[in-house]
PDB file of C-alpha atoms in Angstrom:
ATOM      1  CA  ASP H 220      75.147  72.266 310.672  1.00  0.00           C
ATOM      2  CA  ILE H 221      76.087  75.619 309.116  1.00  0.00           C
ATOM      3  CA  GLN H 222      73.083  77.853 308.529  1.00  0.00           C
ATOM      4  CA  MET H 223      73.167  80.057 305.398  1.00  0.00           C
ATOM      5  CA  THR H 224      70.815  83.099 305.385  1.00  0.00           C
ATOM      6  CA  GLN H 225      70.268  85.122 302.085  1.00  0.00           C
ATOM      7  CA  SER H 226      68.787  88.567 301.873  1.00  0.00           C
ATOM      8  CA  PRO H 227      66.615  89.841 300.455  1.00  0.00           C
ATOM      9  CA  SER H 228      64.406  86.952 299.732  1.00  0.00           C
ATOM     10  CA  SER H 229      63.198  88.670 296.592  1.00  0.00           C
ATOM     11  CA  VAL H 230      64.114  91.892 294.711  1.00  0.00           C
ATOM     12  CA  SER H 231      62.379  93.695 291.908  1.00  0.00           C
ATOM     13  CA  ALA H 232      64.635  95.251 289.385  1.00  0.00           C
ATOM     14  CA  SER H 233      64.791  96.520 285.779  1.00  0.00           C
ATOM     15  CA  VAL H 234      67.045  95.626 282.931  1.00  0.00           C
ATOM     16  CA  GLY H 235      70.257  97.574 283.380  1.00  0.00           C
ATOM     17  CA  ASP H 236      70.041  97.885 287.167  1.00  0.00           C
ATOM     18  CA  ARG H 237      72.618  96.761 289.576  1.00  0.00           C
ATOM     19  CA  VAL H 238      71.555  94.090 291.985  1.00  0.00           C
ATOM     20  CA  THR H 239      73.257  92.910 295.114  1.00  0.00           C
ATOM     21  CA  ILE H 240      72.465  89.782 297.054  1.00  0.00           C
ATOM     22  CA  THR H 241      73.863  88.989 300.520  1.00  0.00           C
ATOM     23  CA  CYS H 242      74.629  85.545 302.091  1.00  0.00           C
ATOM     24  CA  ARG H 243      75.558  85.065 305.713  1.00  0.00           C
ATOM     25  CA  ALA H 244      76.977  81.975 307.278  1.00  0.00           C
ATOM     26  CA  SER H 245      76.334  81.093 310.821  1.00  0.00           C
ATOM     27  CA  GLN H 246      80.025  80.398 311.312  1.00  0.00           C
ATOM     28  CA  GLY H 247      83.225  81.138 309.353  1.00  0.00           C
ATOM     29  CA  ILE H 248      83.491  79.285 306.132  1.00  0.00           C
ATOM     30  CA  SER H 249      86.602  80.969 304.714  1.00  0.00           C
ATOM     31  CA  SER H 250      86.184  81.316 301.070  1.00  0.00           C
ATOM     32  CA  TRP H 251      84.106  78.022 300.692  1.00  0.00           C
ATOM     33  CA  LEU H 252      81.172  79.586 299.074  1.00  0.00           C
ATOM     34  CA  ALA H 253      79.303  79.132 295.662  1.00  0.00           C
ATOM     35  CA  TRP H 254      76.504  80.898 293.948  1.00  0.00           C
ATOM     36  CA  TYR H 255      74.041  79.273 291.754  1.00  0.00           C
ATOM     37  CA  GLN H 256      71.296  80.490 289.389  1.00  0.00           C
ATOM     38  CA  GLN H 257      68.128  78.675 288.892  1.00  0.00           C
ATOM     39  CA  LYS H 258      65.352  79.120 286.414  1.00  0.00           C
ATOM     40  CA  PRO H 259      61.821  77.552 286.617  1.00  0.00           C
ATOM     41  CA  GLY H 260      61.898  73.817 285.718  1.00  0.00           C
ATOM     42  CA  LYS H 261      65.659  73.711 285.358  1.00  0.00           C
ATOM     43  CA  GLY H 262      68.551  72.336 287.382  1.00  0.00           C
ATOM     44  CA  PRO H 263      70.722  75.015 289.084  1.00  0.00           C
ATOM     45  CA  ARG H 264      73.732  76.566 287.109  1.00  0.00           C
ATOM     46  CA  LEU H 265      76.972  77.134 288.962  1.00  0.00           C
ATOM     47  CA  LEU H 266      77.943  80.918 288.617  1.00  0.00           C
ATOM     48  CA  ILE H 267      80.670  81.487 291.161  1.00  0.00           C
ATOM     49  CA  PHE H 268      82.808  79.223 293.412  1.00  0.00           C
ATOM     50  CA  ALA H 269      85.478  79.834 295.955  1.00  0.00           C
ATOM     51  CA  ALA H 270      83.611  83.086 296.850  1.00  0.00           C
ATOM     52  CA  TYR H 271      84.706  85.041 293.687  1.00  0.00           C
ATOM     53  CA  THR H 272      85.933  82.720 291.053  1.00  0.00           C
ATOM     54  CA  LEU H 273      83.707  82.934 287.919  1.00  0.00           C
ATOM     55  CA  GLN H 274      82.682  79.563 286.491  1.00  0.00           C
ATOM     56  CA  SER H 275      83.691  79.162 282.778  1.00  0.00           C
ATOM     57  CA  GLY H 276      81.192  80.661 280.370  1.00  0.00           C
ATOM     58  CA  VAL H 277      79.558  82.917 282.990  1.00  0.00           C
ATOM     59  CA  PRO H 278      79.282  86.540 282.021  1.00  0.00           C
ATOM     60  CA  SER H 279      81.569  89.065 283.779  1.00  0.00           C
ATOM     61  CA  ARG H 280      78.651  91.079 284.980  1.00  0.00           C
ATOM     62  CA  PHE H 281      78.352  88.569 287.703  1.00  0.00           C
ATOM     63  CA  ARG H 282      80.636  89.245 290.652  1.00  0.00           C
ATOM     64  CA  GLY H 283      81.199  87.497 293.894  1.00  0.00           C
ATOM     65  CA  SER H 284      83.091  88.781 296.999  1.00  0.00           C
ATOM     66  CA  GLY H 285      83.356  88.185 300.795  1.00  0.00           C
ATOM     67  CA  PHE H 286      85.185  86.039 303.310  1.00  0.00           C
ATOM     68  CA  GLY H 287      84.384  84.334 306.537  1.00  0.00           C
ATOM     69  CA  THR H 288      80.703  84.890 307.318  1.00  0.00           C
ATOM     70  CA  GLU H 289      79.389  87.521 304.781  1.00  0.00           C
ATOM     71  CA  PHE H 290      79.451  87.154 301.047  1.00  0.00           C
ATOM     72  CA  THR H 291      77.817  89.108 298.293  1.00  0.00           C
ATOM     73  CA  LEU H 292      76.694  88.407 294.727  1.00  0.00           C
ATOM     74  CA  THR H 293      76.561  91.509 292.353  1.00  0.00           C
ATOM     75  CA  ILE H 294      75.013  91.579 289.095  1.00  0.00           C
ATOM     76  CA  SER H 295      76.312  94.851 287.615  1.00  0.00           C
ATOM     77  CA  SER H 296      73.728  95.317 284.908  1.00  0.00           C
ATOM     78  CA  LEU H 297      70.821  93.140 284.933  1.00  0.00           C
ATOM     79  CA  GLN H 298      69.992  91.416 281.566  1.00  0.00           C
ATOM     80  CA  PRO H 299      66.651  89.849 280.667  1.00  0.00           C
ATOM     81  CA  GLU H 300      68.154  86.362 281.067  1.00  0.00           C
ATOM     82  CA  ASP H 301      69.184  87.052 284.693  1.00  0.00           C
ATOM     83  CA  PHE H 302      65.646  86.946 286.063  1.00  0.00           C
ATOM     84  CA  ALA H 303      65.799  83.819 288.134  1.00  0.00           C
ATOM     85  CA  THR H 304      66.394  82.565 291.651  1.00  0.00           C
ATOM     86  CA  TYR H 305      69.878  82.763 293.110  1.00  0.00           C
ATOM     87  CA  TYR H 306      71.307  80.371 295.873  1.00  0.00           C
ATOM     88  CA  CYS H 307      74.362  80.495 297.980  1.00  0.00           C
ATOM     89  CA  GLN H 308      76.016  77.190 299.162  1.00  0.00           C
ATOM     90  CA  GLN H 309      78.729  76.631 301.717  1.00  0.00           C
ATOM     91  CA  ALA H 310      81.354  74.060 300.967  1.00  0.00           C
ATOM     92  CA  ASN H 311      83.285  74.317 304.223  1.00  0.00           C
ATOM     93  CA  SER H 312      81.945  71.247 306.042  1.00  0.00           C
ATOM     94  CA  PHE H 313      79.387  68.478 305.718  1.00  0.00           C
ATOM     95  CA  PRO H 314      76.429  68.637 305.439  1.00  0.00           C
ATOM     96  CA  TYR H 315      76.766  71.259 302.623  1.00  0.00           C
ATOM     97  CA  THR H 316      73.922  73.790 303.033  1.00  0.00           C
ATOM     98  CA  PHE H 317      72.191  76.190 300.928  1.00  0.00           C
ATOM     99  CA  GLY H 318      70.611  79.602 301.412  1.00  0.00           C
ATOM    100  CA  GLN H 319      66.925  79.787 301.008  1.00  0.00           C
ATOM    101  CA  GLY H 320      67.136  81.596 297.717  1.00  0.00           C
ATOM    102  CA  THR H 321      66.703  85.177 296.384  1.00  0.00           C
ATOM    103  CA  LYS H 322      64.140  85.625 293.539  1.00  0.00           C
ATOM    104  CA  VAL H 323      65.089  88.427 291.075  1.00  0.00           C
ATOM    105  CA  GLU H 324      61.919  89.683 289.482  1.00  0.00           C
ATOM    106  CA  ILE H 325      60.947  92.057 286.704  1.00  0.00           C
ATOM    107  CA  LYS H 326      60.014  95.431 287.966  1.00  0.00           C
TER     108      LYS H 326
ATOM    109  CA  GLU J 271      78.799  68.067 276.060  1.00  0.00           C
ATOM    110  CA  VAL J 272      78.151  67.070 279.654  1.00  0.00           C
ATOM    111  CA  HIS J 273      74.721  65.645 280.167  1.00  0.00           C
ATOM    112  CA  LEU J 274      73.041  64.290 283.233  1.00  0.00           C
ATOM    113  CA  ALA J 275      69.539  62.684 283.035  1.00  0.00           C
ATOM    114  CA  GLU J 276      67.599  61.487 286.048  1.00  0.00           C
ATOM    115  CA  SER J 277      64.907  58.775 285.905  1.00  0.00           C
ATOM    116  CA  GLY J 278      62.885  56.628 288.176  1.00  0.00           C
ATOM    117  CA  GLY J 279      60.567  59.315 289.718  1.00  0.00           C
ATOM    118  CA  GLY J 280      56.878  58.963 290.356  1.00  0.00           C
ATOM    119  CA  LEU J 281      54.077  58.598 292.701  1.00  0.00           C
ATOM    120  CA  VAL J 282      54.885  56.381 295.714  1.00  0.00           C
ATOM    121  CA  GLN J 283      52.905  55.391 298.775  1.00  0.00           C
ATOM    122  CA  PRO J 284      54.188  56.325 302.173  1.00  0.00           C
ATOM    123  CA  GLY J 285      56.495  53.577 303.436  1.00  0.00           C
ATOM    124  CA  GLY J 286      57.323  52.492 300.026  1.00  0.00           C
ATOM    125  CA  SER J 287      60.652  52.472 298.186  1.00  0.00           C
ATOM    126  CA  LEU J 288      62.161  53.908 295.089  1.00  0.00           C
ATOM    127  CA  ARG J 289      65.451  53.844 293.227  1.00  0.00           C
ATOM    128  CA  LEU J 290      66.474  56.943 291.226  1.00  0.00           C
ATOM    129  CA  SER J 291      68.965  56.727 288.359  1.00  0.00           C
ATOM    130  CA  CYS J 292      71.176  59.341 286.748  1.00  0.00           C
ATOM    131  CA  ALA J 293      72.735  58.498 283.376  1.00  0.00           C
ATOM    132  CA  ALA J 294      75.849  60.530 282.713  1.00  0.00           C
ATOM    133  CA  SER J 295      77.460  61.268 279.371  1.00  0.00           C
ATOM    134  CA  GLY J 296      79.974  63.679 277.754  1.00  0.00           C
ATOM    135  CA  PHE J 297      82.624  63.322 280.367  1.00  0.00           C
ATOM    136  CA  THR J 298      84.714  60.575 282.153  1.00  0.00           C
ATOM    137  CA  PHE J 299      82.226  59.621 284.845  1.00  0.00           C
ATOM    138  CA  ARG J 300      84.596  57.559 287.032  1.00  0.00           C
ATOM    139  CA  ASN J 301      86.797  60.599 287.581  1.00  0.00           C
ATOM    140  CA  TYR J 302      84.235  62.642 289.338  1.00  0.00           C
ATOM    141  CA  TRP J 303      82.511  62.792 292.698  1.00  0.00           C
ATOM    142  CA  MET J 304      78.734  62.873 292.152  1.00  0.00           C
ATOM    143  CA  THR J 305      75.936  64.211 294.371  1.00  0.00           C
ATOM    144  CA  TRP J 306      72.159  64.244 294.873  1.00  0.00           C
ATOM    145  CA  VAL J 307      70.447  67.368 295.841  1.00  0.00           C
ATOM    146  CA  ARG J 308      66.633  67.744 296.296  1.00  0.00           C
ATOM    147  CA  GLN J 309      64.099  70.458 296.165  1.00  0.00           C
ATOM    148  CA  ALA J 310      60.619  70.326 297.703  1.00  0.00           C
ATOM    149  CA  PRO J 311      57.852  72.084 295.793  1.00  0.00           C
ATOM    150  CA  GLY J 312      58.269  75.819 295.951  1.00  0.00           C
ATOM    151  CA  ARG J 313      61.213  75.489 298.365  1.00  0.00           C
ATOM    152  CA  GLY J 314      65.000  75.776 298.365  1.00  0.00           C
ATOM    153  CA  LEU J 315      67.801  73.370 297.645  1.00  0.00           C
ATOM    154  CA  GLU J 316      68.833  70.612 300.165  1.00  0.00           C
ATOM    155  CA  TRP J 317      72.018  68.620 299.558  1.00  0.00           C
ATOM    156  CA  VAL J 318      71.394  64.810 300.163  1.00  0.00           C
ATOM    157  CA  ALA J 319      74.445  62.815 299.496  1.00  0.00           C
ATOM    158  CA  ASN J 320      77.881  62.506 297.711  1.00  0.00           C
ATOM    159  CA  MET J 321      79.766  59.658 296.499  1.00  0.00           C
ATOM    160  CA  LYS J 322      83.517  59.445 295.609  1.00  0.00           C
ATOM    161  CA  GLN J 323      84.812  58.421 292.211  1.00  0.00           C
ATOM    162  CA  GLU J 324      85.283  54.821 292.869  1.00  0.00           C
ATOM    163  CA  GLY J 325      82.592  54.512 295.460  1.00  0.00           C
ATOM    164  CA  SER J 326      84.890  54.147 298.352  1.00  0.00           C
ATOM    165  CA  GLU J 327      83.525  57.117 300.278  1.00  0.00           C
ATOM    166  CA  GLU J 328      80.075  58.693 300.739  1.00  0.00           C
ATOM    167  CA  HIS J 329      78.449  61.344 302.764  1.00  0.00           C
ATOM    168  CA  TYR J 330      74.888  62.007 303.726  1.00  0.00           C
ATOM    169  CA  VAL J 331      72.895  64.572 305.415  1.00  0.00           C
ATOM    170  CA  GLU J 332      72.409  63.037 308.923  1.00  0.00           C
ATOM    171  CA  SER J 333      68.676  63.268 308.925  1.00  0.00           C
ATOM    172  CA  LEU J 334      68.513  61.014 305.903  1.00  0.00           C
ATOM    173  CA  ARG J 335      71.096  58.502 306.693  1.00  0.00           C
ATOM    174  CA  GLY J 336      69.702  55.031 307.049  1.00  0.00           C
ATOM    175  CA  ARG J 337      66.805  55.535 304.579  1.00  0.00           C
ATOM    176  CA  PHE J 338      68.777  56.988 301.627  1.00  0.00           C
ATOM    177  CA  THR J 339      71.558  54.995 299.989  1.00  0.00           C
ATOM    178  CA  VAL J 340      73.753  56.414 297.151  1.00  0.00           C
ATOM    179  CA  SER J 341      75.665  54.091 294.830  1.00  0.00           C
ATOM    180  CA  ARG J 342      77.239  54.240 291.405  1.00  0.00           C
ATOM    181  CA  ASP J 343      78.225  51.875 288.540  1.00  0.00           C
ATOM    182  CA  ASN J 344      81.092  53.377 286.730  1.00  0.00           C
ATOM    183  CA  ALA J 345      80.934  50.708 283.846  1.00  0.00           C
ATOM    184  CA  LYS J 346      77.415  52.041 283.147  1.00  0.00           C
ATOM    185  CA  ASN J 347      78.133  55.745 283.836  1.00  0.00           C
ATOM    186  CA  SER J 348      75.391  55.737 286.316  1.00  0.00           C
ATOM    187  CA  LEU J 349      74.570  57.139 289.689  1.00  0.00           C
ATOM    188  CA  TYR J 350      71.777  55.799 291.943  1.00  0.00           C
ATOM    189  CA  LEU J 351      69.724  56.863 294.936  1.00  0.00           C
ATOM    190  CA  GLN J 352      67.847  54.225 296.910  1.00  0.00           C
ATOM    191  CA  ILE J 353      65.133  55.736 299.089  1.00  0.00           C
ATOM    192  CA  ASP J 354      63.363  53.470 301.635  1.00  0.00           C
ATOM    193  CA  SER J 355      60.513  54.135 304.098  1.00  0.00           C
ATOM    194  CA  LEU J 356      59.298  57.121 302.031  1.00  0.00           C
ATOM    195  CA  ARG J 357      57.487  59.981 303.816  1.00  0.00           C
ATOM    196  CA  ALA J 358      55.488  62.806 302.545  1.00  0.00           C
ATOM    197  CA  GLU J 359      58.259  65.174 303.402  1.00  0.00           C
ATOM    198  CA  ASP J 360      60.422  63.314 300.867  1.00  0.00           C
ATOM    199  CA  THR J 361      58.337  64.671 298.028  1.00  0.00           C
ATOM    200  CA  ALA J 362      60.687  66.787 295.995  1.00  0.00           C
ATOM    201  CA  VAL J 363      62.507  66.965 292.640  1.00  0.00           C
ATOM    202  CA  TYR J 364      65.714  65.060 292.937  1.00  0.00           C
ATOM    203  CA  TYR J 365      68.722  66.343 291.044  1.00  0.00           C
ATOM    204  CA  CYS J 366      72.060  64.590 290.320  1.00  0.00           C
ATOM    205  CA  ALA J 367      75.094  66.820 289.953  1.00  0.00           C
ATOM    206  CA  ARG J 368      78.686  66.473 289.084  1.00  0.00           C
ATOM    207  CA  GLY J 369      81.127  67.487 291.783  1.00  0.00           C
ATOM    208  CA  VAL J 370      84.063  69.954 291.548  1.00  0.00           C
ATOM    209  CA  THR J 371      87.015  68.758 293.649  1.00  0.00           C
ATOM    210  CA  ILE J 372      89.401  71.340 295.330  1.00  0.00           C
ATOM    211  CA  LEU J 373      92.065  70.253 297.674  1.00  0.00           C
ATOM    212  CA  GLY J 374      91.066  66.632 297.489  1.00  0.00           C
ATOM    213  CA  ARG J 375      87.485  67.259 298.500  1.00  0.00           C
ATOM    214  CA  VAL J 376      84.337  67.677 296.564  1.00  0.00           C
ATOM    215  CA  ARG J 377      83.025  71.160 297.122  1.00  0.00           C
ATOM    216  CA  TYR J 378      80.767  72.556 294.340  1.00  0.00           C
ATOM    217  CA  PHE J 379      78.522  71.064 291.655  1.00  0.00           C
ATOM    218  CA  ASP J 380      79.181  72.333 288.090  1.00  0.00           C
ATOM    219  CA  TYR J 381      76.666  70.288 286.000  1.00  0.00           C
ATOM    220  CA  TRP J 382      73.111  69.364 287.027  1.00  0.00           C
ATOM    221  CA  GLY J 383      70.354  67.307 285.492  1.00  0.00           C
ATOM    222  CA  GLN J 384      66.836  68.393 284.843  1.00  0.00           C
ATOM    223  CA  GLY J 385      65.565  66.468 287.907  1.00  0.00           C
ATOM    224  CA  ALA J 386      63.120  63.634 288.740  1.00  0.00           C
ATOM    225  CA  LEU J 387      60.023  64.403 290.765  1.00  0.00           C
ATOM    226  CA  VAL J 388      59.169  62.062 293.539  1.00  0.00           C
ATOM    227  CA  THR J 389      55.669  62.403 294.982  1.00  0.00           C
ATOM    228  CA  VAL J 390      55.050  60.566 298.256  1.00  0.00           C
ATOM    229  CA  SER J 391      51.134  60.325 298.783  1.00  0.00           C
ATOM    230  CA  SER J 392      48.470  57.785 299.451  1.00  0.00           C
TER     231      SER J 392
END
């Protein structure tokens, strides 16, 4: 199985800050990577797929990049509604696997 | 508006069985792969199983194959997950989600339900 490792596991930030989350795959996954946002008590929300394609309705402050084994999610200017947990997911091969999550907290 | 609603969760004794349901609305259910993902309390997401549009193909995480069975009824716009021989480690919120197909294969999940909590305890 492909292991997905996110860092950091948590980050404290203020509104307006730039936040970067990294996801590393244990083997190459081309661009088959998605990012999800999850808020407490809710199902995840797809933000980005195919490493950098923004899902419809997602604000442009979210940006994905990377290829192969290293990927990044950047939130250019953190907004109050962005405080949540973020997960990466590889879609290269079954079983699909997720990173352990990165919690973005209010500083 | 796309809507997915899971039901059938609850408290079950170890060794018991449970069938979760996911009612879909707001889209043509028969045109989409569907998936189950679970999340243990305070933990991350774990993909469980996928099923193809007409039910002709399914995939499972290997560790759960044999105890978990996914099915669907396109006439009822519903997805199901049968879980047998329940264990304490199956305690989790179970989400159903709609699949995004790229190059003929489901890859990502664009709509999710609110989840159904399954608690396995004596």
